[in-house]
Amino acid sequence: MKTAIKVSFMLVVFSYIDVVWVSAEEAHKRESCRVCGMYIDQYQKSAAELVFKDGKKEYTCGVACMLREVDDAGGISAFQSVKMQ
């Protein structure tokens, strides 16, 4: 009985590790916030898209990083559009 419990526990742990594990190749494909480095896909409800006047796009994970990006660019006039996703 103890062996069955141990095996069950190990299967649960290994299945969890498999879900959490992200390869280095997959990590490079993910868009990240330029300000703090967080992955944008983890913050879909608070992420922002900033489009500069020249068409270049930047993404931030949230409002605080968006405001910092706007401040670093010299104000809202540096952007064609700024929107929360």
CSV table of C-alpha atoms in Angstrom, one decimal:
chain,number,residue,atom,x,y,z
A,1,MET,CA,0.0,0.0,0.0
A,2,LYS,CA,2.8,2.4,0.9
A,3,THR,CA,4.5,1.7,-2.5
A,4,ALA,CA,1.3,2.5,-4.3
A,5,ILE,CA,1.0,5.8,-2.5
A,6,LYS,CA,4.6,6.7,-3.2
A,7,VAL,CA,4.2,5.8,-6.9
A,8,SER,CA,1.0,7.9,-7.1
A,9,PHE,CA,2.8,10.8,-5.4
A,10,MET,CA,5.8,10.6,-7.8
A,11,LEU,CA,3.5,10.5,-10.8
A,12,VAL,CA,1.7,13.7,-9.6
A,13,VAL,CA,5.0,15.5,-9.0
A,14,PHE,CA,6.4,14.5,-12.4
A,15,SER,CA,3.3,15.5,-14.2
A,16,TYR,CA,3.4,18.9,-12.5
A,17,ILE,CA,7.0,19.4,-13.3
A,18,ASP,CA,6.3,18.5,-17.0
A,19,VAL,CA,3.6,21.2,-17.1
A,20,VAL,CA,5.7,23.9,-15.5
A,21,TRP,CA,8.9,23.1,-17.4
A,22,VAL,CA,9.5,25.5,-20.3
A,23,SER,CA,12.4,24.9,-22.7
A,24,ALA,CA,14.9,27.6,-23.5
A,25,GLU,CA,13.7,27.7,-27.1
A,26,GLU,CA,10.1,28.2,-26.1
A,27,ALA,CA,11.1,31.0,-23.7
A,28,HIS,CA,12.8,33.0,-26.5
A,29,LYS,CA,9.6,32.9,-28.5
A,30,ARG,CA,7.5,34.5,-25.8
A,31,GLU,CA,7.1,38.3,-25.8
A,32,SER,CA,8.3,40.0,-22.6
A,33,CYS,CA,7.9,43.4,-21.0
A,34,ARG,CA,10.9,45.6,-21.9
A,35,VAL,CA,10.6,47.4,-18.5
A,36,CYS,CA,10.5,44.5,-16.1
A,37,GLY,CA,11.0,41.3,-18.2
A,38,MET,CA,7.7,39.6,-17.3
A,39,TYR,CA,6.1,37.5,-20.0
A,40,ILE,CA,3.2,39.3,-21.6
A,41,ASP,CA,1.1,36.1,-22.0
A,42,GLN,CA,0.9,35.7,-18.2
A,43,TYR,CA,-0.6,39.2,-17.9
A,44,GLN,CA,-3.2,39.3,-20.7
A,45,LYS,CA,-5.8,41.2,-18.6
A,46,SER,CA,-3.4,44.0,-17.7
A,47,ALA,CA,-1.0,44.1,-20.7
A,48,ALA,CA,-0.6,47.2,-22.8
A,49,GLU,CA,0.4,47.7,-26.4
A,50,LEU,CA,2.2,50.9,-27.3
A,51,VAL,CA,2.7,51.9,-30.9
A,52,PHE,CA,5.3,54.6,-31.6
A,53,LYS,CA,4.8,57.1,-34.3
A,54,ASP,CA,7.3,55.2,-36.5
A,55,GLY,CA,5.1,52.0,-36.2
A,56,LYS,CA,7.4,50.1,-33.8
A,57,LYS,CA,5.4,48.2,-31.1
A,58,GLU,CA,6.3,47.7,-27.5
A,59,TYR,CA,4.3,45.6,-25.0
A,60,THR,CA,4.2,45.9,-21.2
A,61,CYS,CA,2.8,43.6,-18.6
A,62,GLY,CA,0.7,46.2,-16.8
A,63,VAL,CA,-0.2,49.8,-16.1
A,64,ALA,CA,2.9,50.7,-14.0
A,65,CYS,CA,5.3,49.5,-16.7
A,66,MET,CA,3.2,51.2,-19.4
A,67,LEU,CA,3.4,54.5,-17.6
A,68,ARG,CA,7.1,54.1,-17.2
A,69,GLU,CA,7.5,53.4,-20.9
A,70,VAL,CA,5.5,56.5,-21.7
A,71,ASP,CA,7.6,58.6,-19.3
A,72,ASP,CA,10.9,57.2,-20.8
A,73,ALA,CA,9.7,58.0,-24.3
A,74,GLY,CA,9.1,61.7,-23.3
A,75,GLY,CA,5.3,61.6,-23.0
A,76,ILE,CA,2.2,60.4,-24.7
A,77,SER,CA,2.9,62.5,-27.8
A,78,ALA,CA,5.7,60.0,-28.8
A,79,PHE,CA,3.1,57.4,-29.5
A,80,GLN,CA,0.6,56.7,-32.3
A,81,SER,CA,-1.6,54.7,-29.9
A,82,VAL,CA,-1.5,53.3,-26.4
A,83,LYS,CA,-4.1,50.7,-25.4
A,84,MET,CA,-4.7,48.1,-22.7
A,85,GLN,CA,-5.5,44.6,-24.1
